């Protein structure tokens, strides 16, 4: 008990010290959306650009069908029949600097010459950062290669002082990452995404609404096609939010409206709820397609930016070491569970399942997060595997 009182006294002392420092202020926010209105809240000026993941999602199903009709109209104008072309989907998982694997695999896939155009691309965390470039195709491979083989920790984050753990919203500042996102995600790129959206293609990114503890799926193509003056800024915010590891990077505050009032939502890494996604389980694609007379072949490619085998490590008998190891173990098993959930969806809806992941043989030293040399080696592993003709897994691990 004496130790507890001592810790409380220390925290109080630190708090008093911080509050008396010149120019020091604690992070503030506007009011959160009341629980009763959390599922009805819309982004200020841009309604209808996202979906709250819940048991029933008719708006998601409606937009999916509308995307099919846009695709069919576009192909008919080109003299093609949509039912004769397979619908290929790509799901990119989280994984921090392990995203170098997915980036390398995509670039190697381009080199082979049989990388398809994807009807839909989904992304979470580092997968969200890759997704817009994968969506627009191989001409953006140079960006993936640059970001995942040349970036250093200073290009991603700035460390804050030790007091940030108590009095700030994150241990690090992700302003460098924000600059990187703004450098590559431009107005011109937004116009390209809008054009692909008009062709019936889908780009979906997931974040976590921390207030409501709910997954939110953002229709990035609809945002790009909105023509709203704040569309690009919102696009940037969503990418940063999806990669905002709670506690490590600051959350992203998004202004919304509900019941005629203005509020703010706090969004963090989509990986807080899932490591990868295809579409919400409530959406029964096979049934919906049958109702609308849609018959076509469908394939899913999942790139899991992580290993699937247990990663052994001797854990120090220290609080932070034990907690850190437990959290990484939870993320690892959650990621595998997500693969089983997605596999169940593909089997129900008649979608061909294909899985890629970091091989057990990869064992490069990982000295720090966003270690440049580590990412270069991992990028090369993904690239080489693709060039040799990657053998996609047809089942989740252990099944």
mmCIF file of C-alpha atoms in Angstrom:
data_model
loop_
_atom_site.group_PDB
_atom_site.id
_atom_site.type_symbol
_atom_site.label_atom_id
_atom_site.label_comp_id
_atom_site.label_asym_id
_atom_site.label_seq_id
_atom_site.Cartn_x
_atom_site.Cartn_y
_atom_site.Cartn_z
ATOM 1 C CA UNK A 1 0.000 0.000 0.000
ATOM 2 C CA UNK A 2 2.875 2.319 0.823
ATOM 3 C CA UNK A 3 4.233 1.792 -2.701
ATOM 4 C CA UNK A 4 0.842 2.634 -4.192
ATOM 5 C CA UNK A 5 0.666 5.880 -2.232
ATOM 6 C CA UNK A 6 4.199 6.686 -3.315
ATOM 7 C CA UNK A 7 3.262 6.142 -6.975
ATOM 8 C CA UNK A 8 0.173 8.342 -6.627
ATOM 9 C CA UNK A 9 2.280 11.027 -4.998
ATOM 10 C CA UNK A 10 4.826 10.796 -7.827
ATOM 11 C CA UNK A 11 2.137 11.097 -10.505
ATOM 12 C CA UNK A 12 0.598 14.058 -8.686
ATOM 13 C CA UNK A 13 4.004 15.697 -8.473
ATOM 14 C CA UNK A 14 4.620 15.119 -12.183
ATOM 15 C CA UNK A 15 1.189 16.462 -13.043
ATOM 16 C CA UNK A 16 1.800 19.571 -10.987
ATOM 17 C CA UNK A 17 5.193 20.023 -12.583
ATOM 18 C CA UNK A 18 3.821 19.709 -16.125
ATOM 19 C CA UNK A 19 0.912 22.051 -15.508
ATOM 20 C CA UNK A 20 3.256 24.740 -14.229
ATOM 21 C CA UNK A 21 5.665 24.473 -17.159
ATOM 22 C CA UNK A 22 5.552 27.514 -19.467
ATOM 23 C CA UNK A 23 3.422 26.898 -22.561
ATOM 24 C CA UNK A 24 2.475 23.389 -21.429
ATOM 25 C CA UNK A 25 -1.120 22.282 -21.964
ATOM 26 C CA UNK A 26 -2.929 18.982 -21.917
ATOM 27 C CA UNK A 27 -4.569 17.723 -25.125
ATOM 28 C CA UNK A 28 -8.251 18.633 -25.318
ATOM 29 C CA UNK A 29 -11.184 17.521 -27.453
ATOM 30 C CA UNK A 30 -14.777 18.417 -28.250
ATOM 31 C CA UNK A 31 -17.606 16.347 -26.820
ATOM 32 C CA UNK A 32 -17.987 12.772 -28.030
ATOM 33 C CA UNK A 33 -21.165 11.660 -29.789
ATOM 34 C CA UNK A 34 -23.732 10.454 -27.212
ATOM 35 C CA UNK A 35 -24.177 6.700 -27.291
ATOM 36 C CA UNK A 36 -27.762 6.949 -28.516
ATOM 37 C CA UNK A 37 -26.613 8.805 -31.655
ATOM 38 C CA UNK A 38 -23.249 7.162 -32.325
ATOM 39 C CA UNK A 39 -24.488 5.039 -35.246
ATOM 40 C CA UNK A 40 -26.308 7.977 -36.889
ATOM 41 C CA UNK A 41 -23.389 10.427 -36.813
ATOM 42 C CA UNK A 42 -22.147 11.707 -40.179
ATOM 43 C CA UNK A 43 -18.958 13.500 -41.169
ATOM 44 C CA UNK A 44 -19.562 17.233 -41.362
ATOM 45 C CA UNK A 45 -20.200 18.124 -45.019
ATOM 46 C CA UNK A 46 -19.639 14.541 -46.263
ATOM 47 C CA UNK A 47 -22.555 12.295 -45.295
ATOM 48 C CA UNK A 48 -22.785 8.724 -46.541
ATOM 49 C CA UNK A 49 -19.054 8.066 -46.945
ATOM 50 C CA UNK A 50 -18.710 5.392 -44.251
ATOM 51 C CA UNK A 51 -20.359 2.401 -42.625
ATOM 52 C CA UNK A 52 -20.522 1.522 -38.936
ATOM 53 C CA UNK A 53 -19.986 -2.240 -38.676
ATOM 54 C CA UNK A 54 -23.023 -3.781 -36.982
ATOM 55 C CA UNK A 55 -25.427 -6.702 -37.289
ATOM 56 C CA UNK A 56 -27.489 -5.185 -40.116
ATOM 57 C CA UNK A 57 -25.834 -3.060 -42.834
ATOM 58 C CA UNK A 58 -28.323 -2.448 -45.679
ATOM 59 C CA UNK A 59 -26.462 0.685 -46.820
ATOM 60 C CA UNK A 60 -23.280 -1.322 -47.414
ATOM 61 C CA UNK A 61 -25.181 -3.948 -49.425
ATOM 62 C CA UNK A 62 -26.902 -1.197 -51.444
ATOM 63 C CA UNK A 63 -23.619 0.511 -52.300
ATOM 64 C CA UNK A 64 -22.067 -2.836 -53.248
ATOM 65 C CA UNK A 65 -24.851 -3.523 -55.738
ATOM 66 C CA UNK A 66 -24.637 0.007 -57.122
ATOM 67 C CA UNK A 67 -20.908 -0.513 -57.709
ATOM 68 C CA UNK A 68 -21.755 -3.603 -59.764
ATOM 69 C CA UNK A 69 -24.163 -1.643 -61.967
ATOM 70 C CA UNK A 70 -21.550 1.082 -62.505
ATOM 71 C CA UNK A 71 -19.013 -1.587 -63.452
ATOM 72 C CA UNK A 72 -21.449 -3.304 -65.827
ATOM 73 C CA UNK A 73 -22.291 -0.010 -67.546
ATOM 74 C CA UNK A 74 -18.617 0.841 -67.978
ATOM 75 C CA UNK A 75 -17.738 -2.582 -69.404
ATOM 76 C CA UNK A 76 -20.761 -2.571 -71.718
ATOM 77 C CA UNK A 77 -19.497 0.709 -73.172
ATOM 78 C CA UNK A 78 -16.208 -1.109 -73.854
ATOM 79 C CA UNK A 79 -18.039 -4.011 -75.511
ATOM 80 C CA UNK A 80 -17.417 -6.415 -72.597
ATOM 81 C CA UNK A 81 -19.728 -8.590 -70.522
ATOM 82 C CA UNK A 82 -19.184 -8.230 -66.767
ATOM 83 C CA UNK A 83 -20.282 -11.832 -66.136
ATOM 84 C CA UNK A 84 -17.335 -13.090 -68.204
ATOM 85 C CA UNK A 85 -14.744 -11.307 -66.068
ATOM 86 C CA UNK A 86 -13.759 -12.495 -62.582
ATOM 87 C CA UNK A 87 -14.039 -10.079 -59.677
ATOM 88 C CA UNK A 88 -10.683 -10.008 -57.878
ATOM 89 C CA UNK A 89 -10.406 -8.621 -54.366
ATOM 90 C CA UNK A 90 -7.339 -7.726 -52.288
ATOM 91 C CA UNK A 91 -7.268 -7.509 -48.475
ATOM 92 C CA UNK A 92 -4.168 -5.927 -46.908
ATOM 93 C CA UNK A 93 -3.581 -6.483 -43.214
ATOM 94 C CA UNK A 94 -1.893 -4.459 -40.516
ATOM 95 C CA UNK A 95 1.645 -5.133 -39.371
ATOM 96 C CA UNK A 96 3.672 -1.916 -38.966
ATOM 97 C CA UNK A 97 6.971 -2.084 -40.812
ATOM 98 C CA UNK A 98 6.093 -5.645 -41.846
ATOM 99 C CA UNK A 99 4.079 -3.909 -44.551
ATOM 100 C CA UNK A 100 7.342 -4.133 -46.507
ATOM 101 C CA UNK A 101 6.393 -7.751 -47.222
ATOM 102 C CA UNK A 102 3.109 -6.811 -48.895
ATOM 103 C CA UNK A 103 4.760 -3.966 -50.803
ATOM 104 C CA UNK A 104 7.461 -6.308 -52.110
ATOM 105 C CA UNK A 105 4.951 -9.013 -53.021
ATOM 106 C CA UNK A 106 2.847 -6.570 -55.038
ATOM 107 C CA UNK A 107 5.892 -5.215 -56.892
ATOM 108 C CA UNK A 108 7.109 -8.743 -57.669
ATOM 109 C CA UNK A 109 3.610 -9.687 -58.812
ATOM 110 C CA UNK A 110 3.778 -6.808 -61.278
ATOM 111 C CA UNK A 111 7.121 -8.113 -62.559
ATOM 112 C CA UNK A 112 5.596 -11.535 -63.273
ATOM 113 C CA UNK A 113 2.940 -9.834 -65.395
ATOM 114 C CA UNK A 114 -0.232 -11.482 -64.078
ATOM 115 C CA UNK A 115 -1.213 -9.124 -61.264
ATOM 116 C CA UNK A 116 -4.940 -8.483 -61.746
ATOM 117 C CA UNK A 117 -6.887 -5.270 -61.512
ATOM 118 C CA UNK A 118 -8.829 -5.530 -58.272
ATOM 119 C CA UNK A 119 -12.539 -4.918 -58.139
ATOM 120 C CA UNK A 120 -12.093 -4.036 -54.462
ATOM 121 C CA UNK A 121 -9.169 -3.329 -52.144
ATOM 122 C CA UNK A 122 -9.414 -3.189 -48.349
ATOM 123 C CA UNK A 123 -6.765 -2.074 -45.889
ATOM 124 C CA UNK A 124 -6.062 -1.729 -42.186
ATOM 125 C CA UNK A 125 -3.111 0.047 -40.536
ATOM 126 C CA UNK A 126 -0.009 -0.399 -42.715
ATOM 127 C CA UNK A 127 -2.326 -2.146 -45.184
ATOM 128 C CA UNK A 128 -4.382 1.062 -45.338
ATOM 129 C CA UNK A 129 -1.260 3.003 -46.336
ATOM 130 C CA UNK A 130 -0.538 0.479 -49.116
ATOM 131 C CA UNK A 131 -4.150 0.184 -50.305
ATOM 132 C CA UNK A 132 -4.564 3.360 -52.442
ATOM 133 C CA UNK A 133 -1.410 2.551 -54.415
ATOM 134 C CA UNK A 134 -2.361 -1.118 -54.851
ATOM 135 C CA UNK A 135 -5.829 0.034 -55.940
ATOM 136 C CA UNK A 136 -4.483 2.301 -58.700
ATOM 137 C CA UNK A 137 -2.138 -0.359 -60.028
ATOM 138 C CA UNK A 138 1.479 -1.030 -60.846
ATOM 139 C CA UNK A 139 2.324 2.521 -61.947
ATOM 140 C CA UNK A 140 2.499 3.354 -58.226
ATOM 141 C CA UNK A 141 4.857 0.503 -57.352
ATOM 142 C CA UNK A 142 7.696 3.021 -57.175
ATOM 143 C CA UNK A 143 5.981 4.653 -54.180
ATOM 144 C CA UNK A 144 5.661 1.341 -52.337
ATOM 145 C CA UNK A 145 9.291 0.515 -53.003
ATOM 146 C CA UNK A 146 10.471 3.958 -51.896
ATOM 147 C CA UNK A 147 8.419 4.100 -48.698
ATOM 148 C CA UNK A 148 9.182 0.549 -47.566
ATOM 149 C CA UNK A 149 12.877 0.394 -48.480
ATOM 150 C CA UNK A 150 14.129 3.936 -47.896
ATOM 151 C CA UNK A 151 12.144 5.251 -44.927
ATOM 152 C CA UNK A 152 13.810 5.609 -41.549
ATOM 153 C CA UNK A 153 12.187 5.941 -38.115
ATOM 154 C CA UNK A 154 12.549 9.731 -38.417
ATOM 155 C CA UNK A 155 10.365 9.611 -41.552
ATOM 156 C CA UNK A 156 7.534 8.055 -39.521
ATOM 157 C CA UNK A 157 7.632 9.503 -36.012
ATOM 158 C CA UNK A 158 9.180 11.917 -33.554
ATOM 159 C CA UNK A 159 9.641 10.648 -30.017
ATOM 160 C CA UNK A 160 8.116 12.699 -27.220
ATOM 161 C CA UNK A 161 9.576 13.041 -23.747
ATOM 162 C CA UNK A 162 8.899 10.543 -20.985
ATOM 163 C CA UNK A 163 6.050 12.624 -19.536
ATOM 164 C CA UNK A 164 3.989 11.971 -22.679
ATOM 165 C CA UNK A 165 2.990 8.614 -21.211
ATOM 166 C CA UNK A 166 1.066 10.462 -18.499
ATOM 167 C CA UNK A 167 0.076 13.806 -19.929
ATOM 168 C CA UNK A 168 -0.182 13.516 -23.718
ATOM 169 C CA UNK A 169 -2.214 11.430 -26.168
ATOM 170 C CA UNK A 170 0.684 9.269 -27.426
ATOM 171 C CA UNK A 171 4.314 8.402 -26.856
ATOM 172 C CA UNK A 172 5.293 9.692 -30.297
ATOM 173 C CA UNK A 173 4.273 12.384 -32.766
ATOM 174 C CA UNK A 174 3.365 11.097 -36.243
ATOM 175 C CA UNK A 175 3.816 14.445 -38.019
ATOM 176 C CA UNK A 176 6.578 12.925 -40.225
ATOM 177 C CA UNK A 177 4.158 10.202 -41.372
ATOM 178 C CA UNK A 178 1.551 12.880 -42.052
ATOM 179 C CA UNK A 179 4.045 14.677 -44.301
ATOM 180 C CA UNK A 180 4.750 11.408 -46.121
ATOM 181 C CA UNK A 181 1.029 10.784 -46.690
ATOM 182 C CA UNK A 182 0.510 14.315 -48.012
ATOM 183 C CA UNK A 183 3.511 13.959 -50.330
ATOM 184 C CA UNK A 184 2.083 10.943 -52.148
ATOM 185 C CA UNK A 185 -1.699 11.263 -51.725
ATOM 186 C CA UNK A 186 -2.361 14.337 -53.867
ATOM 187 C CA UNK A 187 -5.347 15.988 -55.533
ATOM 188 C CA UNK A 188 -4.377 14.314 -58.815
ATOM 189 C CA UNK A 189 -4.314 10.912 -57.153
ATOM 190 C CA UNK A 190 -7.712 11.618 -55.615
ATOM 191 C CA UNK A 191 -9.073 12.312 -59.116
ATOM 192 C CA UNK A 192 -7.734 8.943 -60.299
ATOM 193 C CA UNK A 193 -9.428 7.158 -57.406
ATOM 194 C CA UNK A 194 -12.677 8.990 -58.221
ATOM 195 C CA UNK A 195 -12.439 7.782 -61.838
ATOM 196 C CA UNK A 196 -12.001 4.181 -60.695
ATOM 197 C CA UNK A 197 -14.924 4.590 -58.303
ATOM 198 C CA UNK A 198 -17.051 5.654 -61.292
ATOM 199 C CA UNK A 199 -16.042 2.381 -62.980
ATOM 200 C CA UNK A 200 -17.544 0.450 -60.074
ATOM 201 C CA UNK A 201 -14.360 -0.297 -58.150
ATOM 202 C CA UNK A 202 -14.179 -0.121 -54.350
ATOM 203 C CA UNK A 203 -11.454 1.172 -52.035
ATOM 204 C CA UNK A 204 -12.303 0.562 -48.375
ATOM 205 C CA UNK A 205 -10.285 1.480 -45.268
ATOM 206 C CA UNK A 206 -11.130 0.542 -41.667
ATOM 207 C CA UNK A 207 -10.562 2.604 -38.534
ATOM 208 C CA UNK A 208 -11.703 2.151 -34.937
ATOM 209 C CA UNK A 209 -14.090 4.649 -33.326
ATOM 210 C CA UNK A 210 -12.601 4.453 -29.850
ATOM 211 C CA UNK A 211 -15.501 6.278 -28.159
ATOM 212 C CA UNK A 212 -18.070 3.801 -29.467
ATOM 213 C CA UNK A 213 -15.602 0.876 -29.636
ATOM 214 C CA UNK A 214 -16.830 0.101 -33.146
ATOM 215 C CA UNK A 215 -15.188 -0.601 -36.479
ATOM 216 C CA UNK A 216 -15.877 1.980 -39.173
ATOM 217 C CA UNK A 217 -15.374 1.219 -42.885
ATOM 218 C CA UNK A 218 -14.692 4.247 -45.066
ATOM 219 C CA UNK A 219 -15.641 4.311 -48.747
ATOM 220 C CA UNK A 220 -12.545 6.138 -49.977
ATOM 221 C CA UNK A 221 -13.743 6.174 -53.589
ATOM 222 C CA UNK A 222 -16.920 7.969 -52.581
ATOM 223 C CA UNK A 223 -14.874 10.523 -50.633
ATOM 224 C CA UNK A 224 -12.631 11.067 -53.660
ATOM 225 C CA UNK A 225 -15.644 11.414 -55.982
ATOM 226 C CA UNK A 226 -17.502 13.820 -53.690
ATOM 227 C CA UNK A 227 -15.788 16.932 -55.053
ATOM 228 C CA UNK A 228 -15.912 18.363 -51.529
ATOM 229 C CA UNK A 229 -13.142 20.891 -50.757
ATOM 230 C CA UNK A 230 -12.245 18.929 -47.606
ATOM 231 C CA UNK A 231 -12.175 15.531 -49.339
ATOM 232 C CA UNK A 232 -8.384 15.343 -49.558
ATOM 233 C CA UNK A 233 -7.924 16.404 -45.929
ATOM 234 C CA UNK A 234 -10.417 13.735 -44.797
ATOM 235 C CA UNK A 235 -8.648 11.139 -46.978
ATOM 236 C CA UNK A 236 -5.365 11.971 -45.235
ATOM 237 C CA UNK A 237 -6.998 11.832 -41.806
ATOM 238 C CA UNK A 238 -8.469 8.379 -42.398
ATOM 239 C CA UNK A 239 -5.146 6.920 -43.530
ATOM 240 C CA UNK A 240 -3.419 8.375 -40.463
ATOM 241 C CA UNK A 241 -6.217 7.140 -38.207
ATOM 242 C CA UNK A 242 -6.076 3.612 -39.548
ATOM 243 C CA UNK A 243 -2.344 3.518 -38.780
ATOM 244 C CA UNK A 244 -2.595 5.325 -35.403
ATOM 245 C CA UNK A 245 -1.452 2.598 -33.010
ATOM 246 C CA UNK A 246 -3.209 3.461 -29.721
ATOM 247 C CA UNK A 247 -0.782 4.890 -27.201
ATOM 248 C CA UNK A 248 2.058 5.010 -29.721
ATOM 249 C CA UNK A 249 0.623 7.513 -32.227
ATOM 250 C CA UNK A 250 -1.918 10.285 -31.566
ATOM 251 C CA UNK A 251 -5.565 9.517 -32.331
ATOM 252 C CA UNK A 252 -7.268 11.383 -35.161
ATOM 253 C CA UNK A 253 -10.210 13.576 -34.230
ATOM 254 C CA UNK A 254 -12.989 13.711 -36.829
ATOM 255 C CA UNK A 255 -15.764 16.324 -36.732
ATOM 256 C CA UNK A 256 -19.238 14.846 -37.084
ATOM 257 C CA UNK A 257 -22.899 15.833 -36.794
ATOM 258 C CA UNK A 258 -25.668 13.967 -34.994
ATOM 259 C CA UNK A 259 -29.164 15.071 -34.017
ATOM 260 C CA UNK A 260 -28.366 18.558 -35.299
ATOM 261 C CA UNK A 261 -25.354 18.949 -33.011
ATOM 262 C CA UNK A 262 -21.592 18.999 -33.666
ATOM 263 C CA UNK A 263 -19.329 16.449 -31.963
ATOM 264 C CA UNK A 264 -15.913 14.862 -32.335
ATOM 265 C CA UNK A 265 -15.075 11.189 -32.730
ATOM 266 C CA UNK A 266 -11.728 9.734 -31.709
ATOM 267 C CA UNK A 267 -10.381 7.321 -34.343
ATOM 268 C CA UNK A 268 -7.386 5.018 -34.011
ATOM 269 C CA UNK A 269 -5.799 2.029 -35.736
ATOM 270 C CA UNK A 270 -8.330 -0.249 -37.428
ATOM 271 C CA UNK A 271 -6.226 -3.096 -36.023
ATOM 272 C CA UNK A 272 -7.736 -2.443 -32.602
ATOM 273 C CA UNK A 273 -10.802 -4.332 -33.902
ATOM 274 C CA UNK A 274 -9.451 -6.526 -36.723
ATOM 275 C CA UNK A 275 -6.181 -7.171 -38.548
ATOM 276 C CA UNK A 276 -7.781 -7.651 -41.976
ATOM 277 C CA UNK A 277 -11.259 -7.597 -43.515
ATOM 278 C CA UNK A 278 -13.077 -8.402 -46.725
ATOM 279 C CA UNK A 279 -16.580 -7.075 -46.016
ATOM 280 C CA UNK A 280 -18.794 -7.205 -42.918
ATOM 281 C CA UNK A 281 -19.987 -10.751 -42.110
ATOM 282 C CA UNK A 282 -23.580 -9.469 -42.146
ATOM 283 C CA UNK A 283 -23.301 -9.014 -45.930
ATOM 284 C CA UNK A 284 -24.214 -12.318 -47.598
ATOM 285 C CA UNK A 285 -22.766 -11.723 -51.040
ATOM 286 C CA UNK A 286 -23.993 -14.986 -52.550
ATOM 287 C CA UNK A 287 -27.614 -14.329 -51.521
ATOM 288 C CA UNK A 288 -27.545 -10.687 -52.615
ATOM 289 C CA UNK A 289 -25.963 -11.584 -55.960
ATOM 290 C CA UNK A 290 -28.612 -14.227 -56.592
ATOM 291 C CA UNK A 291 -31.393 -11.739 -55.864
ATOM 292 C CA UNK A 292 -29.968 -9.349 -58.486
ATOM 293 C CA UNK A 293 -29.102 -12.003 -61.067
ATOM 294 C CA UNK A 294 -25.351 -11.441 -60.727
ATOM 295 C CA UNK A 295 -23.298 -14.474 -61.728
ATOM 296 C CA UNK A 296 -19.504 -14.254 -61.876
ATOM 297 C CA UNK A 297 -16.326 -15.820 -60.571
ATOM 298 C CA UNK A 298 -14.843 -14.186 -57.458
ATOM 299 C CA UNK A 299 -11.321 -14.460 -56.007
ATOM 300 C CA UNK A 300 -9.860 -13.043 -52.831
ATOM 301 C CA UNK A 301 -6.159 -12.442 -52.213
ATOM 302 C CA UNK A 302 -5.175 -11.730 -48.594
ATOM 303 C CA UNK A 303 -1.715 -10.375 -47.830
ATOM 304 C CA UNK A 304 -1.052 -10.864 -44.122
ATOM 305 C CA UNK A 305 1.849 -8.596 -43.214
ATOM 306 C CA UNK A 306 2.995 -10.873 -40.414
ATOM 307 C CA UNK A 307 4.284 -14.351 -39.723
ATOM 308 C CA UNK A 308 1.732 -16.989 -38.791
ATOM 309 C CA UNK A 309 4.083 -19.268 -36.840
ATOM 310 C CA UNK A 310 4.752 -18.578 -33.128
ATOM 311 C CA UNK A 311 7.555 -16.051 -32.697
ATOM 312 C CA UNK A 312 9.707 -17.294 -29.791
ATOM 313 C CA UNK A 313 11.421 -14.806 -27.477
ATOM 314 C CA UNK A 314 12.800 -14.901 -23.939
ATOM 315 C CA UNK A 315 10.742 -12.433 -21.912
ATOM 316 C CA UNK A 316 12.322 -10.376 -19.139
ATOM 317 C CA UNK A 317 10.617 -10.576 -15.764
ATOM 318 C CA UNK A 318 9.581 -6.936 -15.934
ATOM 319 C CA UNK A 319 6.133 -5.354 -16.078
ATOM 320 C CA UNK A 320 6.542 -3.616 -19.436
ATOM 321 C CA UNK A 321 8.197 -6.649 -21.059
ATOM 322 C CA UNK A 322 5.448 -8.975 -19.877
ATOM 323 C CA UNK A 323 2.643 -6.599 -20.912
ATOM 324 C CA UNK A 324 4.231 -5.913 -24.306
ATOM 325 C CA UNK A 325 4.677 -9.617 -25.038
ATOM 326 C CA UNK A 326 1.084 -10.357 -24.024
ATOM 327 C CA UNK A 327 -0.283 -7.604 -26.294
ATOM 328 C CA UNK A 328 1.752 -8.753 -29.304
ATOM 329 C CA UNK A 329 0.540 -12.304 -28.645
ATOM 330 C CA UNK A 330 -3.041 -11.071 -28.604
ATOM 331 C CA UNK A 331 -2.559 -9.226 -31.901
ATOM 332 C CA UNK A 332 -0.965 -12.321 -33.445
ATOM 333 C CA UNK A 333 -3.821 -14.641 -32.461
ATOM 334 C CA UNK A 334 -6.439 -12.025 -33.415
ATOM 335 C CA UNK A 335 -4.893 -11.864 -36.881
ATOM 336 C CA UNK A 336 -5.170 -15.628 -37.280
ATOM 337 C CA UNK A 337 -8.763 -15.507 -36.040
ATOM 338 C CA UNK A 338 -9.550 -12.881 -38.675
ATOM 339 C CA UNK A 339 -8.283 -15.263 -41.356
ATOM 340 C CA UNK A 340 -10.693 -17.951 -40.147
ATOM 341 C CA UNK A 341 -13.582 -15.459 -40.185
ATOM 342 C CA UNK A 342 -12.748 -14.333 -43.708
ATOM 343 C CA UNK A 343 -12.325 -17.937 -44.853
ATOM 344 C CA UNK A 344 -15.804 -18.764 -43.508
ATOM 345 C CA UNK A 345 -17.221 -15.822 -45.496
ATOM 346 C CA UNK A 346 -15.529 -16.950 -48.713
ATOM 347 C CA UNK A 347 -16.836 -20.489 -48.311
ATOM 348 C CA UNK A 348 -20.369 -19.247 -47.674
ATOM 349 C CA UNK A 349 -20.297 -16.860 -50.631
ATOM 350 C CA UNK A 350 -18.396 -18.962 -53.182
ATOM 351 C CA UNK A 351 -15.194 -16.896 -53.283
ATOM 352 C CA UNK A 352 -11.817 -18.467 -54.049
ATOM 353 C CA UNK A 353 -9.538 -18.004 -50.998
ATOM 354 C CA UNK A 354 -5.824 -17.143 -51.428
ATOM 355 C CA UNK A 355 -3.454 -16.260 -48.578
ATOM 356 C CA UNK A 356 0.088 -14.873 -48.471
ATOM 357 C CA UNK A 357 2.168 -14.258 -45.329
ATOM 358 C CA UNK A 358 5.757 -13.766 -44.152
ATOM 359 C CA UNK A 359 7.563 -17.126 -44.316
ATOM 360 C CA UNK A 360 9.030 -18.842 -41.251
ATOM 361 C CA UNK A 361 12.453 -18.734 -42.907
ATOM 362 C CA UNK A 362 12.658 -14.942 -42.661
ATOM 363 C CA UNK A 363 14.764 -14.060 -39.628
ATOM 364 C CA UNK A 364 16.456 -10.703 -40.300
ATOM 365 C CA UNK A 365 17.340 -8.741 -37.141
ATOM 366 C CA UNK A 366 14.760 -6.145 -36.126
ATOM 367 C CA UNK A 367 16.605 -3.492 -34.134
ATOM 368 C CA UNK A 368 13.819 -0.919 -33.899
ATOM 369 C CA UNK A 369 10.421 -0.084 -35.341
ATOM 370 C CA UNK A 370 10.655 1.012 -38.987
ATOM 371 C CA UNK A 371 14.195 -0.352 -39.198
ATOM 372 C CA UNK A 372 15.280 0.504 -42.758
ATOM 373 C CA UNK A 373 17.537 -2.508 -43.297
ATOM 374 C CA UNK A 374 14.889 -4.872 -41.895
ATOM 375 C CA UNK A 375 12.268 -3.442 -44.267
ATOM 376 C CA UNK A 376 14.631 -3.690 -47.247
ATOM 377 C CA UNK A 377 15.270 -7.367 -46.592
ATOM 378 C CA UNK A 378 11.592 -8.110 -46.028
ATOM 379 C CA UNK A 379 10.584 -6.209 -49.182
ATOM 380 C CA UNK A 380 13.081 -8.316 -51.135
ATOM 381 C CA UNK A 381 11.676 -11.540 -49.648
ATOM 382 C CA UNK A 382 8.158 -10.607 -50.762
ATOM 383 C CA UNK A 383 9.409 -9.551 -54.174
ATOM 384 C CA UNK A 384 11.437 -12.739 -54.747
ATOM 385 C CA UNK A 385 8.570 -14.993 -53.652
ATOM 386 C CA UNK A 386 6.238 -13.311 -56.143
ATOM 387 C CA UNK A 387 8.744 -13.416 -59.017
ATOM 388 C CA UNK A 388 9.240 -17.149 -58.468
ATOM 389 C CA UNK A 389 5.466 -17.683 -58.665
ATOM 390 C CA UNK A 390 3.967 -17.373 -55.195
ATOM 391 C CA UNK A 391 2.109 -20.445 -53.961
ATOM 392 C CA UNK A 392 -0.929 -18.859 -52.360
ATOM 393 C CA UNK A 393 -2.314 -20.707 -49.355
ATOM 394 C CA UNK A 394 -5.800 -22.116 -49.861
ATOM 395 C CA UNK A 395 -6.632 -22.504 -46.146
ATOM 396 C CA UNK A 396 -6.029 -20.573 -42.929
ATOM 397 C CA UNK A 397 -3.152 -21.927 -40.799
ATOM 398 C CA UNK A 398 -3.857 -25.183 -39.014
ATOM 399 C CA UNK A 399 -7.104 -25.941 -40.838
#
